[in-house]
Tab-separated table of C-alpha atoms in Angstrom:
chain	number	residue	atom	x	y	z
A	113	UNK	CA	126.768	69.135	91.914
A	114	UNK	CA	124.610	70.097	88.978
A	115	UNK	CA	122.539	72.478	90.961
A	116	UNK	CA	125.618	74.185	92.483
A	117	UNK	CA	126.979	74.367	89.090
A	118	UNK	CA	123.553	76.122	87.452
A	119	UNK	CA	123.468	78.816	90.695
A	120	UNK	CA	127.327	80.467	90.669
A	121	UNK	CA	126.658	80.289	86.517
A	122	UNK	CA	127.711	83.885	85.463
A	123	UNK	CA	125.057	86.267	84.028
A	124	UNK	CA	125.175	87.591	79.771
A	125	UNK	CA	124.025	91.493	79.819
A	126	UNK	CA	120.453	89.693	78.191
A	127	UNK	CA	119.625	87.834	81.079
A	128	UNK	CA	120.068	91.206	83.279
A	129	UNK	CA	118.035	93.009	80.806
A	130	UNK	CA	115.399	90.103	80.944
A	131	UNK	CA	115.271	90.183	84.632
A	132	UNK	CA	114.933	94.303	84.747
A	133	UNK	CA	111.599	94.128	82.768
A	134	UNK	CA	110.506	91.793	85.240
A	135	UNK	CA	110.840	94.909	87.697
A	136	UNK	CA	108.762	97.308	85.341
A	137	UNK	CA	106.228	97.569	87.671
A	138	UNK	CA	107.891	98.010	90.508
A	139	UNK	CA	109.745	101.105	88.113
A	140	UNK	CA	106.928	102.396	87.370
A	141	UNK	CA	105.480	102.874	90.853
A	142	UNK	CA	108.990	104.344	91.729
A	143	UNK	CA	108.680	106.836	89.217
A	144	UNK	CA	105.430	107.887	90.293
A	145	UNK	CA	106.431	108.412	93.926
A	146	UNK	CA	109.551	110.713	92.377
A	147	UNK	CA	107.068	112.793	90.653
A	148	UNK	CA	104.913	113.713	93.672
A	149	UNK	CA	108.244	114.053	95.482
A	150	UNK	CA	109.482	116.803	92.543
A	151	UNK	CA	105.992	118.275	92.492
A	152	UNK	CA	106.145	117.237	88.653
A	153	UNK	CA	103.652	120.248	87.666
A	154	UNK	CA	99.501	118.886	87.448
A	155	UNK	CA	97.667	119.126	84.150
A	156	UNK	CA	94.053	119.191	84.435
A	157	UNK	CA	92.428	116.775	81.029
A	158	UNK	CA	89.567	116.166	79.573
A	159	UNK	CA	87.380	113.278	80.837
A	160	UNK	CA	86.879	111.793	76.938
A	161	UNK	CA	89.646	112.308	75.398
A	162	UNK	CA	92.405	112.692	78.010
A	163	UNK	CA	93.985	116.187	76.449
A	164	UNK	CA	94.871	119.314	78.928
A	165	UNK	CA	91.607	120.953	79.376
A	166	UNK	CA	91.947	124.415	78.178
A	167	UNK	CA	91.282	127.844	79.799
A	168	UNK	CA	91.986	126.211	83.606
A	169	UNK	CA	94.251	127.579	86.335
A	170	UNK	CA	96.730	124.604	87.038
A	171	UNK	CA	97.326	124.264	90.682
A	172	UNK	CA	100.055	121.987	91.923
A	173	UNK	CA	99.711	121.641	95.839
A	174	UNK	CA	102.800	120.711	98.088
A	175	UNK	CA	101.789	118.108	100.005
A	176	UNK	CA	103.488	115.212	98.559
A	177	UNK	CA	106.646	116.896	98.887
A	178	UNK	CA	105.803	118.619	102.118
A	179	UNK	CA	104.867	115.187	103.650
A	180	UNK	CA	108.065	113.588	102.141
A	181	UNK	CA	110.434	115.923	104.006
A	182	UNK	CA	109.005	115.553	107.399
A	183	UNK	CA	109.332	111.704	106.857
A	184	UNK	CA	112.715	111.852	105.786
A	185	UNK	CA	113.562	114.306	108.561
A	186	UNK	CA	112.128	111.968	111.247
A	187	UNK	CA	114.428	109.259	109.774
A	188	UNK	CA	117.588	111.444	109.201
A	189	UNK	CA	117.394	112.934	113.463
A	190	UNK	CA	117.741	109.512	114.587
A	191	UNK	CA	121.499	108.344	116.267
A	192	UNK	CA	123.132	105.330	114.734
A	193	UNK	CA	124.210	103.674	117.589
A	194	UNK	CA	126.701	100.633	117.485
A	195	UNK	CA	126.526	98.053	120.547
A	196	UNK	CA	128.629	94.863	120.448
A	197	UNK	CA	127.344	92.190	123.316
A	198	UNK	CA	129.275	89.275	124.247
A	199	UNK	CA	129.494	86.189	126.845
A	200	UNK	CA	131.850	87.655	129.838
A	201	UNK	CA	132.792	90.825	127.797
A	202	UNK	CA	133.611	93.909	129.241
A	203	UNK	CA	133.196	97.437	128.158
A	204	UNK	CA	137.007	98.032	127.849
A	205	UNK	CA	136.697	95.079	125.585
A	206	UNK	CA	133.635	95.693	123.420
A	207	UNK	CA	134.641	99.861	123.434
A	208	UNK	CA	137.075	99.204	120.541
A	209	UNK	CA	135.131	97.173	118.402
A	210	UNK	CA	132.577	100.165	118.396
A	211	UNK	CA	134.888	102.944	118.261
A	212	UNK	CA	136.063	100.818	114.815
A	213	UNK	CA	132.337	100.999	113.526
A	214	UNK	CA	131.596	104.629	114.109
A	215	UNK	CA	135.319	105.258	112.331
A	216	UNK	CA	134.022	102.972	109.206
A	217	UNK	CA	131.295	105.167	109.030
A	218	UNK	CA	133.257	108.137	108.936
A	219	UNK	CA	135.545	107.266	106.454
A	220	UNK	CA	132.804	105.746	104.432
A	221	UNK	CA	131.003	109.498	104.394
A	222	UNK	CA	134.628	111.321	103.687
A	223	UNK	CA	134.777	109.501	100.917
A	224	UNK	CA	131.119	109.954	99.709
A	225	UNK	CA	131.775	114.001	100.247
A	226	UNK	CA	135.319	113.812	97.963
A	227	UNK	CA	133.041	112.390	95.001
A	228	UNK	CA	130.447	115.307	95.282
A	229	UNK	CA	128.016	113.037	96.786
A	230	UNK	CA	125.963	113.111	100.225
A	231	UNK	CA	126.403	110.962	103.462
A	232	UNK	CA	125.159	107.205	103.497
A	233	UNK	CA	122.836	107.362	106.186
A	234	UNK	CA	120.967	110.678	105.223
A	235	UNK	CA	120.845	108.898	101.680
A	236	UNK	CA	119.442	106.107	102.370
A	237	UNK	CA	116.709	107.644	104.642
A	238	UNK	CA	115.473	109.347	101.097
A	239	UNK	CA	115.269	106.425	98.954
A	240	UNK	CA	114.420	104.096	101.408
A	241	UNK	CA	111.146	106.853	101.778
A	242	UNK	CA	110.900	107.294	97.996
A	243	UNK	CA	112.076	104.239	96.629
A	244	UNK	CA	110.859	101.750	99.127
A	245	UNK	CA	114.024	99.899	99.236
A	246	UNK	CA	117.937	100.725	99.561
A	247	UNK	CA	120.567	99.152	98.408
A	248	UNK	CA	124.505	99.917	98.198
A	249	UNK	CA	128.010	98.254	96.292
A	250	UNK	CA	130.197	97.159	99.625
A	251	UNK	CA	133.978	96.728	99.219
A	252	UNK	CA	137.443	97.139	100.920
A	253	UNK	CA	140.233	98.462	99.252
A	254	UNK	CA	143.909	98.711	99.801
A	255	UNK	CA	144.649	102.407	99.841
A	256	UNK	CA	147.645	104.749	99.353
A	257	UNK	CA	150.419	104.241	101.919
A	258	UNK	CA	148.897	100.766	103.875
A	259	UNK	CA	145.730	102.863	104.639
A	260	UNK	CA	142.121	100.985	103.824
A	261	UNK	CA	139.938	102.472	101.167
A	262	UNK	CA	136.238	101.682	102.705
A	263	UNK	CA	134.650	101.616	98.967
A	264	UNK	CA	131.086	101.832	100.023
A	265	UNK	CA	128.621	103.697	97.459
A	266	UNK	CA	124.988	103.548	97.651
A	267	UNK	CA	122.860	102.255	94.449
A	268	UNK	CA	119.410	103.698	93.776
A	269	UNK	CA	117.237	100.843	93.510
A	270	UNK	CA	114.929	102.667	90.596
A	271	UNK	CA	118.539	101.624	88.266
A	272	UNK	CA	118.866	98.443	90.182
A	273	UNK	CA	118.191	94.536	89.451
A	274	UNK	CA	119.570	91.338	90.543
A	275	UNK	CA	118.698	88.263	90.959
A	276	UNK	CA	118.568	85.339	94.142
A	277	UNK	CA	119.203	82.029	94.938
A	278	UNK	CA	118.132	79.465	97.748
A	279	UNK	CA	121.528	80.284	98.939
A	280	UNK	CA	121.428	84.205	98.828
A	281	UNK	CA	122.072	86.475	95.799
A	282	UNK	CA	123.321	85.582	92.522
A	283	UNK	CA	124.145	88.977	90.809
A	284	UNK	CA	123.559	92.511	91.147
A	285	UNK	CA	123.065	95.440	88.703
A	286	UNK	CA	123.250	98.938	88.630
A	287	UNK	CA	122.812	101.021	86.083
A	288	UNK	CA	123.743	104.962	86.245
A	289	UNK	CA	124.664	108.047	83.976
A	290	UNK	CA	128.527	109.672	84.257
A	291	UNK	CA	130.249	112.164	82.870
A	292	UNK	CA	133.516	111.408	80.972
A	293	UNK	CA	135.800	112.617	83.524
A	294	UNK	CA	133.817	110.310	85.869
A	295	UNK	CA	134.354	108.030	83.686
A	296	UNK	CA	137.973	108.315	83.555
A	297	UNK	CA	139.037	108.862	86.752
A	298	UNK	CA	137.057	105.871	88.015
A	299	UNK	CA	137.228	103.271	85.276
A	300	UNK	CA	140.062	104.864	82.909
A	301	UNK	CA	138.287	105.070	79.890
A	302	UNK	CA	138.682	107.466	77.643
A	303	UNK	CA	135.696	109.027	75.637
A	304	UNK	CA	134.291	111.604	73.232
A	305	UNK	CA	130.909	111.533	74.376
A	306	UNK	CA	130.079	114.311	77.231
A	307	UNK	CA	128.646	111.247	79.301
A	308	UNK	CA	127.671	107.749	79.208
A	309	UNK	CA	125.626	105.398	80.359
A	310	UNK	CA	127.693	102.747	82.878
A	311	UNK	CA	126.412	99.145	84.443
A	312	UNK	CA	128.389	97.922	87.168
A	313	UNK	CA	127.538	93.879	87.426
A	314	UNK	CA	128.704	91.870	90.650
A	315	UNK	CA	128.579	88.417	90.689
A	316	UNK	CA	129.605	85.668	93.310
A	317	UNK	CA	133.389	85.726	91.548
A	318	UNK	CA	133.584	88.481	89.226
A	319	UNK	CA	132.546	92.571	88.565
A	320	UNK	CA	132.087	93.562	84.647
A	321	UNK	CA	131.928	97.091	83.924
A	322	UNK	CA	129.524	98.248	80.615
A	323	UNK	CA	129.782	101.129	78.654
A	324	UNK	CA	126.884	102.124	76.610
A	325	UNK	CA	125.841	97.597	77.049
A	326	UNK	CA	129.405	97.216	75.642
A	327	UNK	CA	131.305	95.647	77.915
A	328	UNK	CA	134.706	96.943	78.766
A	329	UNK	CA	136.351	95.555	81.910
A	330	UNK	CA	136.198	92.107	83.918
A	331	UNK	CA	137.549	92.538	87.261
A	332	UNK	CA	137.838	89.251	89.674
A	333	UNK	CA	137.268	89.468	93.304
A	334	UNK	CA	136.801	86.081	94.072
A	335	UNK	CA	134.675	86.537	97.175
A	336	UNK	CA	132.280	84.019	96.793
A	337	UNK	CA	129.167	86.024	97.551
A	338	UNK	CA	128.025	89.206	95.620
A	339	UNK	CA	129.023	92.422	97.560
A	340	UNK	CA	126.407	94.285	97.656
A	341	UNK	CA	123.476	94.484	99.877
A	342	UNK	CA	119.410	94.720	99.496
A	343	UNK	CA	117.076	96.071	101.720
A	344	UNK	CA	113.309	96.948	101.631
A	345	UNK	CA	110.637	98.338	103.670
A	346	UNK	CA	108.392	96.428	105.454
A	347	UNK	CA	105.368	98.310	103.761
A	348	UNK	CA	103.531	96.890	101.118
A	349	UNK	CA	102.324	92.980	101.192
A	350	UNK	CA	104.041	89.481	101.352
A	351	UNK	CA	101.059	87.635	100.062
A	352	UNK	CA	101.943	85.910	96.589
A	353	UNK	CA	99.242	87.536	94.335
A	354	UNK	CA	100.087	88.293	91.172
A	355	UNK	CA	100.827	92.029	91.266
A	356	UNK	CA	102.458	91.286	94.531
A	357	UNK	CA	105.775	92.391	92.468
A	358	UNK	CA	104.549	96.026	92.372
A	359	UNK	CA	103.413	96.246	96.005
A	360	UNK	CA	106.220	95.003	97.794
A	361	UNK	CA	108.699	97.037	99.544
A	362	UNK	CA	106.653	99.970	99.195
A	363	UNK	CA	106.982	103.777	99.932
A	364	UNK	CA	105.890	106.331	101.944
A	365	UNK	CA	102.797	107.506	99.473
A	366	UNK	CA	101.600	104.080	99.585
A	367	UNK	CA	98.173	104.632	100.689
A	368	UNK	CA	98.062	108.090	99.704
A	369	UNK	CA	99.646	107.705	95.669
A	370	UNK	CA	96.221	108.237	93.876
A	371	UNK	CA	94.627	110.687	96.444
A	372	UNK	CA	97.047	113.659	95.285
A	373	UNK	CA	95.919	114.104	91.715
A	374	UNK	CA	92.379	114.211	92.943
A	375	UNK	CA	93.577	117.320	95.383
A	376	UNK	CA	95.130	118.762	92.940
A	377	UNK	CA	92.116	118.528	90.636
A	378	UNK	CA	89.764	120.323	93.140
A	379	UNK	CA	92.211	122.838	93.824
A	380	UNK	CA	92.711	123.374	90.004
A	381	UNK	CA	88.994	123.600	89.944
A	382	UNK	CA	88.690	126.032	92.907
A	383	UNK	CA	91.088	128.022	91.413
A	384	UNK	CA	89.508	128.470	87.681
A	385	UNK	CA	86.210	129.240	89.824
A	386	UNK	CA	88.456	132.243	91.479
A	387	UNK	CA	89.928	133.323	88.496
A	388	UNK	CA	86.764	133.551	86.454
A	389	UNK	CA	84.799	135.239	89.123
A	390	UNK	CA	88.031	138.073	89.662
A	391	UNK	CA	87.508	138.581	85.948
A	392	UNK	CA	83.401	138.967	85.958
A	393	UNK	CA	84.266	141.700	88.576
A	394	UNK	CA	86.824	143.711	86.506
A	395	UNK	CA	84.383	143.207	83.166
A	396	UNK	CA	81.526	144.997	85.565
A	397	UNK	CA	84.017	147.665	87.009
A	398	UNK	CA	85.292	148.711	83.230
């Protein structure tokens, strides 16, 4: 009884914070994935004191991002098919059920276009790329007139922390950047700030809203379980070393992180060698 007690025990804003430094590293190696992804522009520096080595051509080369796209295009062309199976069932009987999966779907995108943002599954074939992992707040809602309000958004896991149990997931967090109309029209409060910084916590029984780390609403859902799901990519390791934390669920540059710089460095290099020997030429010509 005391154990079941200690696991549905619900979580202060410092334990979250606690548990998201324990996913620094795994940050961190997000972070550096998104900046090959952007192309973040390549500095050349000095090998003794680490400062931009002057008087160099900077070359940035593609290939992170160019790699990236073809991945995520590979993911994005394939068909979502839904296929229920069944002792003695018939077509005409399983039909419906998928026909109801493929709507969900549907409605779930709609939905995701009204707010201004893109469709689940072509989301979640970039981060699952980029981030390694995926992950997503899951709810039904009554709607307007008796319709259902499929409240499905996806989280990006490089905001994301939670914490499990032996019996599944505690709590989730998400932590993301609105604008005060965003604000309003989703949470309905008002503000004087341009944009704020919101948490969305899920437990097994309840869903607090932050502001800023100030918490502002407690909703109840009662569901028992936290809904939202977790997902990463099989790349990476499973063995229990102690930077295992940073390795699993890893991304597409996985193998390939640390090689970039160093092409970017000989084509910087390459480059200056150009540059200074177009220059000799026009020195000699004048």
């Amino acid at each position: 009884m005391a154990e079941e007690q200690l696991v549905n025990t619900e979580v202060s804003l410092e334990d979250i914070k606690k548990r998201e430094a324990k996913f620094q590293d795994i940050y961190d190696r997000q972070d550096a994935s998104e900046a090959l992804y952007f192309l973040e522009k390549f500095t050349l520096s000095n090998l003794e004191d680490d400062e931009p080595t002057p008087n160099v051509q900077n070359v940035t080369l593609n290939d992170p991002q160019t790699f990236a796209k073809k991945a995520i295009s590979a993911l994005t062309k394939a068909e979502q098919v839904i296929e229920i199976t069944g002792k003695k069932m018939t077509d005409t009987e399983t039909h419906p059920i998928e026909l109801f999966g493929t709507n969900v779907l549907t409605a779930i995108d709609e939905r995701l276009t009204n707010m201004g943002e893109v469709g689940l599954f072509p989301t979640q074939c970039e981060r699952v790329c980029i981030r390694g992992s995926i992950a997503a707040r899951v709810g039904v809602r009554g709607g307007k007139g008796g319709t259902v309000l499929w409240d499905v958004m996806p989280w990006d896991t490089r905001f994301y922390a939670d914490a499990v149990a032996p019996d599944g997931m505690k709590w989730a967090s998400y932590t993301t950047t609105k604008d005060k109309d965003m604000v309003q029209a989703e949470h309905g409060f008002a503000m004087t700030d341009d944009e704020a910084s919101i948490r969305d916590v899920l437990t097994r029984q309840k869903e607090y809203i932050y502001v800023n780390d100030e918490l502002k609403k407690t909703m109840t859902h009662g569901l028992g379980y936290v809904p939202v799901i977790f997902s990463g990519s099989s790349s990476g390791t499973t063995l229990k070393t102690a930077s295992r934390a940073k390795n699993i669920h890893d991304d597409i540059f996985s193998s390939v992180r640390d090689l970039y710089e160093q092409l970017n460095i000989c084509a910087t290099v390459l480059q200056t060698m150009n540059i200074m020997a177009l220059r000799q030429c026009l020195l000699r010509m004048s």
